[in-house]
Amino acid sequence: MKLGKESRYAIEGLVVLAKNPFGTRMQLRDIAVAGGVPQNFLAKIFQKLKRANIVASSRGVVRGYALARRSKAINVKDILLAVEGSDTFDRCVFWSDRCAEAAPCPMHIHWKRVRQNFAALMERTTVADLARHSHGRIRFVPSDTKEAAIFAFNMMKPDHGTVRASHS
């Protein structure tokens, strides 16, 4: 169950979105810069997150990504499953390439207990929790004047411009 950079970058990008009012759309380049992650890699990751209904993308005048649900409704377990795959919490951290129920490694019984607790912790931990405890204050700075005007307009709405998943 070794997690890769992909999971880290996914979480960094989602924390950037969560630090802004719900429904705020951001261009990928702005998310990448604010999160300190490579834009080309983040694009591939956000496609996985979109398929898992964690982010929503939009095209047109106001294009970009936004959280598909409120940050308190997105847990880390869902993010890891979307990015790393459905067997994420089944893989051994010690000998993942040769450990299985049928042929367990020496640490298998111990890891089995720990991974259940770890999965439960990841399920209880939300993007809102991560954003609240992250260092620094990342805020959306629009790339251009038109984007700034649309952002300000959306902020005046009672629901802060709730984004619905597009069918693109």
PDB file of C-alpha atoms in Angstrom:
ATOM      1  CA  MET A   1       0.000   0.000   0.000  1.00  0.00           C
ATOM      2  CA  LYS A   2       2.788   2.410  -0.752  1.00  0.00           C
ATOM      3  CA  LEU A   3       1.265   5.685  -1.932  1.00  0.00           C
ATOM      4  CA  GLY A   4       2.789   7.496  -4.866  1.00  0.00           C
ATOM      5  CA  LYS A   5       3.278  11.141  -5.795  1.00  0.00           C
ATOM      6  CA  GLU A   6      -0.021  10.955  -7.637  1.00  0.00           C
ATOM      7  CA  SER A   7      -1.910  10.739  -4.333  1.00  0.00           C
ATOM      8  CA  ARG A   8       0.077  13.596  -2.839  1.00  0.00           C
ATOM      9  CA  TYR A   9      -0.551  15.788  -5.884  1.00  0.00           C
ATOM     10  CA  ALA A  10      -4.269  14.918  -5.850  1.00  0.00           C
ATOM     11  CA  ILE A  11      -4.558  15.945  -2.210  1.00  0.00           C
ATOM     12  CA  GLU A  12      -2.535  19.134  -2.763  1.00  0.00           C
ATOM     13  CA  GLY A  13      -4.797  20.118  -5.669  1.00  0.00           C
ATOM     14  CA  LEU A  14      -7.987  19.352  -3.757  1.00  0.00           C
ATOM     15  CA  VAL A  15      -6.793  21.352  -0.744  1.00  0.00           C
ATOM     16  CA  VAL A  16      -6.249  24.340  -3.056  1.00  0.00           C
ATOM     17  CA  LEU A  17      -9.866  24.046  -4.240  1.00  0.00           C
ATOM     18  CA  ALA A  18     -11.144  23.523  -0.691  1.00  0.00           C
ATOM     19  CA  LYS A  19      -9.454  26.695   0.553  1.00  0.00           C
ATOM     20  CA  ASN A  20     -11.801  28.682  -1.683  1.00  0.00           C
ATOM     21  CA  PRO A  21     -15.572  29.092  -1.391  1.00  0.00           C
ATOM     22  CA  PHE A  22     -17.519  26.048  -2.588  1.00  0.00           C
ATOM     23  CA  GLY A  23     -18.177  26.226  -6.315  1.00  0.00           C
ATOM     24  CA  THR A  24     -15.102  28.289  -7.137  1.00  0.00           C
ATOM     25  CA  ARG A  25     -13.801  27.170 -10.511  1.00  0.00           C
ATOM     26  CA  MET A  26     -10.090  27.326 -11.058  1.00  0.00           C
ATOM     27  CA  GLN A  27      -7.994  26.727 -14.106  1.00  0.00           C
ATOM     28  CA  LEU A  28      -5.643  23.792 -13.798  1.00  0.00           C
ATOM     29  CA  ARG A  29      -2.559  25.991 -14.110  1.00  0.00           C
ATOM     30  CA  ASP A  30      -3.704  28.083 -11.116  1.00  0.00           C
ATOM     31  CA  ILE A  31      -4.356  24.964  -9.032  1.00  0.00           C
ATOM     32  CA  ALA A  32      -0.932  23.575  -9.961  1.00  0.00           C
ATOM     33  CA  VAL A  33       0.876  26.802  -9.077  1.00  0.00           C
ATOM     34  CA  ALA A  34      -0.996  27.253  -5.777  1.00  0.00           C
ATOM     35  CA  GLY A  35      -0.433  23.599  -4.825  1.00  0.00           C
ATOM     36  CA  GLY A  36       3.155  23.457  -6.019  1.00  0.00           C
ATOM     37  CA  VAL A  37       2.527  20.474  -8.293  1.00  0.00           C
ATOM     38  CA  PRO A  38       3.342  19.814 -11.983  1.00  0.00           C
ATOM     39  CA  GLN A  39       0.426  20.912 -14.192  1.00  0.00           C
ATOM     40  CA  ASN A  40       0.724  18.102 -16.761  1.00  0.00           C
ATOM     41  CA  PHE A  41       0.687  15.438 -14.044  1.00  0.00           C
ATOM     42  CA  LEU A  42      -2.215  17.141 -12.246  1.00  0.00           C
ATOM     43  CA  ALA A  43      -4.284  17.078 -15.462  1.00  0.00           C
ATOM     44  CA  LYS A  44      -4.119  13.273 -15.569  1.00  0.00           C
ATOM     45  CA  ILE A  45      -4.910  13.004 -11.863  1.00  0.00           C
ATOM     46  CA  PHE A  46      -7.910  15.342 -12.105  1.00  0.00           C
ATOM     47  CA  GLN A  47      -9.369  13.152 -14.857  1.00  0.00           C
ATOM     48  CA  LYS A  48      -9.398  10.261 -12.380  1.00  0.00           C
ATOM     49  CA  LEU A  49     -10.925  12.503  -9.721  1.00  0.00           C
ATOM     50  CA  LYS A  50     -13.583  13.638 -12.191  1.00  0.00           C
ATOM     51  CA  ARG A  51     -14.538  10.021 -12.955  1.00  0.00           C
ATOM     52  CA  ALA A  52     -14.890   9.449  -9.192  1.00  0.00           C
ATOM     53  CA  ASN A  53     -17.143  12.545  -8.851  1.00  0.00           C
ATOM     54  CA  ILE A  54     -14.633  14.291  -6.614  1.00  0.00           C
ATOM     55  CA  VAL A  55     -14.074  17.230  -8.958  1.00  0.00           C
ATOM     56  CA  ALA A  56     -16.285  18.676 -11.669  1.00  0.00           C
ATOM     57  CA  SER A  57     -14.950  20.288 -14.813  1.00  0.00           C
ATOM     58  CA  SER A  58     -16.573  22.957 -16.900  1.00  0.00           C
ATOM     59  CA  ARG A  59     -15.954  24.388 -20.309  1.00  0.00           C
ATOM     60  CA  GLY A  60     -16.977  27.625 -21.902  1.00  0.00           C
ATOM     61  CA  VAL A  61     -16.632  31.146 -20.523  1.00  0.00           C
ATOM     62  CA  VAL A  62     -15.877  29.957 -16.992  1.00  0.00           C
ATOM     63  CA  ARG A  63     -13.790  26.876 -17.523  1.00  0.00           C
ATOM     64  CA  GLY A  64     -11.833  24.932 -14.994  1.00  0.00           C
ATOM     65  CA  TYR A  65     -12.264  22.602 -12.062  1.00  0.00           C
ATOM     66  CA  ALA A  66     -14.222  22.820  -8.826  1.00  0.00           C
ATOM     67  CA  LEU A  67     -15.023  20.371  -6.067  1.00  0.00           C
ATOM     68  CA  ALA A  68     -18.005  18.245  -7.114  1.00  0.00           C
ATOM     69  CA  ARG A  69     -19.149  18.041  -3.484  1.00  0.00           C
ATOM     70  CA  ARG A  70     -18.477  20.123  -0.414  1.00  0.00           C
ATOM     71  CA  SER A  71     -15.006  19.470   1.020  1.00  0.00           C
ATOM     72  CA  LYS A  72     -16.473  17.972   4.205  1.00  0.00           C
ATOM     73  CA  ALA A  73     -18.202  15.321   2.057  1.00  0.00           C
ATOM     74  CA  ILE A  74     -15.004  14.163   0.312  1.00  0.00           C
ATOM     75  CA  ASN A  75     -12.890  11.778   2.355  1.00  0.00           C
ATOM     76  CA  VAL A  76      -9.275  10.818   1.797  1.00  0.00           C
ATOM     77  CA  LYS A  77     -10.169   7.162   1.334  1.00  0.00           C
ATOM     78  CA  ASP A  78     -12.243   8.037  -1.757  1.00  0.00           C
ATOM     79  CA  ILE A  79      -9.352  10.099  -3.139  1.00  0.00           C
ATOM     80  CA  LEU A  80      -6.830   7.290  -2.629  1.00  0.00           C
ATOM     81  CA  LEU A  81      -9.166   4.727  -4.189  1.00  0.00           C
ATOM     82  CA  ALA A  82      -9.742   6.993  -7.209  1.00  0.00           C
ATOM     83  CA  VAL A  83      -6.053   7.673  -7.732  1.00  0.00           C
ATOM     84  CA  GLU A  84      -4.313   4.490  -6.577  1.00  0.00           C
ATOM     85  CA  GLY A  85      -6.955   1.898  -7.469  1.00  0.00           C
ATOM     86  CA  SER A  86      -9.488  -0.327  -5.735  1.00  0.00           C
ATOM     87  CA  ASP A  87      -6.867  -2.563  -4.115  1.00  0.00           C
ATOM     88  CA  THR A  88      -5.138   0.338  -2.343  1.00  0.00           C
ATOM     89  CA  PHE A  89      -6.020  -0.780   1.161  1.00  0.00           C
ATOM     90  CA  ASP A  90      -5.322  -4.455   0.457  1.00  0.00           C
ATOM     91  CA  ARG A  91      -1.682  -4.107  -0.601  1.00  0.00           C
ATOM     92  CA  CYS A  92       1.046  -4.867   1.913  1.00  0.00           C
ATOM     93  CA  VAL A  93       3.411  -2.042   2.835  1.00  0.00           C
ATOM     94  CA  PHE A  94       6.281  -4.430   3.450  1.00  0.00           C
ATOM     95  CA  TRP A  95       6.327  -6.827   0.480  1.00  0.00           C
ATOM     96  CA  SER A  96       3.563  -5.633  -1.799  1.00  0.00           C
ATOM     97  CA  ASP A  97       4.922  -7.526  -4.787  1.00  0.00           C
ATOM     98  CA  ARG A  98       4.862 -10.920  -3.063  1.00  0.00           C
ATOM     99  CA  CYS A  99       2.442 -10.771  -0.125  1.00  0.00           C
ATOM    100  CA  ALA A 100      -1.099 -12.139  -0.319  1.00  0.00           C
ATOM    101  CA  GLU A 101      -3.599 -13.997   1.827  1.00  0.00           C
ATOM    102  CA  ALA A 102      -2.532 -17.275   0.181  1.00  0.00           C
ATOM    103  CA  ALA A 103       1.205 -16.567   0.647  1.00  0.00           C
ATOM    104  CA  PRO A 104       1.553 -14.045   3.477  1.00  0.00           C
ATOM    105  CA  CYS A 105       4.749 -12.235   4.387  1.00  0.00           C
ATOM    106  CA  PRO A 106       6.059 -12.398   7.979  1.00  0.00           C
ATOM    107  CA  MET A 107       4.366  -9.052   8.812  1.00  0.00           C
ATOM    108  CA  HIS A 108       1.042  -9.893   7.133  1.00  0.00           C
ATOM    109  CA  ILE A 109      -1.071 -10.526  10.233  1.00  0.00           C
ATOM    110  CA  HIS A 110       0.122  -7.277  11.839  1.00  0.00           C
ATOM    111  CA  TRP A 111      -0.366  -5.179   8.722  1.00  0.00           C
ATOM    112  CA  LYS A 112      -3.844  -6.639   8.252  1.00  0.00           C
ATOM    113  CA  ARG A 113      -4.909  -5.158  11.621  1.00  0.00           C
ATOM    114  CA  VAL A 114      -3.185  -1.842  10.990  1.00  0.00           C
ATOM    115  CA  ARG A 115      -4.560  -1.371   7.473  1.00  0.00           C
ATOM    116  CA  GLN A 116      -8.151  -1.712   8.708  1.00  0.00           C
ATOM    117  CA  ASN A 117      -7.522   1.084  11.196  1.00  0.00           C
ATOM    118  CA  PHE A 118      -5.717   3.124   8.545  1.00  0.00           C
ATOM    119  CA  ALA A 119      -8.603   2.732   6.074  1.00  0.00           C
ATOM    120  CA  ALA A 120     -11.067   3.811   8.782  1.00  0.00           C
ATOM    121  CA  LEU A 121      -8.933   6.865   9.570  1.00  0.00           C
ATOM    122  CA  MET A 122      -8.777   7.825   5.886  1.00  0.00           C
ATOM    123  CA  GLU A 123     -12.544   7.455   5.668  1.00  0.00           C
ATOM    124  CA  ARG A 124     -13.025   9.811   8.642  1.00  0.00           C
ATOM    125  CA  THR A 125     -10.538  12.383   7.322  1.00  0.00           C
ATOM    126  CA  THR A 126     -12.036  14.870   4.874  1.00  0.00           C
ATOM    127  CA  VAL A 127     -10.607  17.396   2.457  1.00  0.00           C
ATOM    128  CA  ALA A 128     -12.074  20.068   4.757  1.00  0.00           C
ATOM    129  CA  ASP A 129      -9.959  18.669   7.610  1.00  0.00           C
ATOM    130  CA  LEU A 130      -6.839  18.769   5.459  1.00  0.00           C
ATOM    131  CA  ALA A 131      -7.536  22.307   4.238  1.00  0.00           C
ATOM    132  CA  ARG A 132      -8.157  23.496   7.785  1.00  0.00           C
ATOM    133  CA  HIS A 133      -4.843  22.072   8.992  1.00  0.00           C
ATOM    134  CA  SER A 134      -2.672  22.826   5.971  1.00  0.00           C
ATOM    135  CA  HIS A 135       0.127  25.370   6.236  1.00  0.00           C
ATOM    136  CA  GLY A 136      -0.276  28.718   4.567  1.00  0.00           C
ATOM    137  CA  ARG A 137      -3.391  30.219   3.130  1.00  0.00           C
ATOM    138  CA  ILE A 138      -3.968  29.386  -0.511  1.00  0.00           C
ATOM    139  CA  ARG A 139      -6.557  31.601  -2.190  1.00  0.00           C
ATOM    140  CA  PHE A 140      -7.715  31.828  -5.767  1.00  0.00           C
ATOM    141  CA  VAL A 141      -6.244  34.689  -7.757  1.00  0.00           C
ATOM    142  CA  PRO A 142      -8.010  34.964 -11.133  1.00  0.00           C
ATOM    143  CA  SER A 143      -5.754  34.802 -14.178  1.00  0.00           C
ATOM    144  CA  ASP A 144      -7.515  37.614 -16.035  1.00  0.00           C
ATOM    145  CA  THR A 145     -10.106  40.391 -15.657  1.00  0.00           C
ATOM    146  CA  LYS A 146     -13.026  38.436 -17.122  1.00  0.00           C
ATOM    147  CA  GLU A 147     -12.327  35.553 -14.743  1.00  0.00           C
ATOM    148  CA  ALA A 148     -12.173  38.019 -11.831  1.00  0.00           C
ATOM    149  CA  ALA A 149     -15.566  39.486 -12.743  1.00  0.00           C
ATOM    150  CA  ILE A 150     -17.188  36.050 -13.015  1.00  0.00           C
ATOM    151  CA  PHE A 151     -15.602  35.006  -9.711  1.00  0.00           C
ATOM    152  CA  ALA A 152     -16.976  38.131  -7.988  1.00  0.00           C
ATOM    153  CA  PHE A 153     -20.436  37.547  -9.494  1.00  0.00           C
ATOM    154  CA  ASN A 154     -20.463  33.924  -8.280  1.00  0.00           C
ATOM    155  CA  MET A 155     -19.385  35.013  -4.805  1.00  0.00           C
ATOM    156  CA  MET A 156     -22.503  37.199  -4.532  1.00  0.00           C
ATOM    157  CA  LYS A 157     -24.782  34.184  -5.015  1.00  0.00           C
ATOM    158  CA  PRO A 158     -26.167  32.645  -1.802  1.00  0.00           C
ATOM    159  CA  ASP A 159     -24.677  29.232  -2.646  1.00  0.00           C
ATOM    160  CA  HIS A 160     -21.377  30.726  -3.867  1.00  0.00           C
ATOM    161  CA  GLY A 161     -21.935  29.467  -7.400  1.00  0.00           C
ATOM    162  CA  THR A 162     -22.450  25.759  -6.776  1.00  0.00           C
ATOM    163  CA  VAL A 163     -20.945  23.747  -9.616  1.00  0.00           C
ATOM    164  CA  ARG A 164     -22.726  20.811 -11.117  1.00  0.00           C
ATOM    165  CA  ALA A 165     -20.794  18.118 -12.957  1.00  0.00           C
ATOM    166  CA  SER A 166     -20.793  18.708 -16.689  1.00  0.00           C
ATOM    167  CA  HIS A 167     -21.391  15.984 -19.224  1.00  0.00           C
ATOM    168  CA  SER A 168     -18.183  16.530 -21.154  1.00  0.00           C
TER     169      SER A 168
END
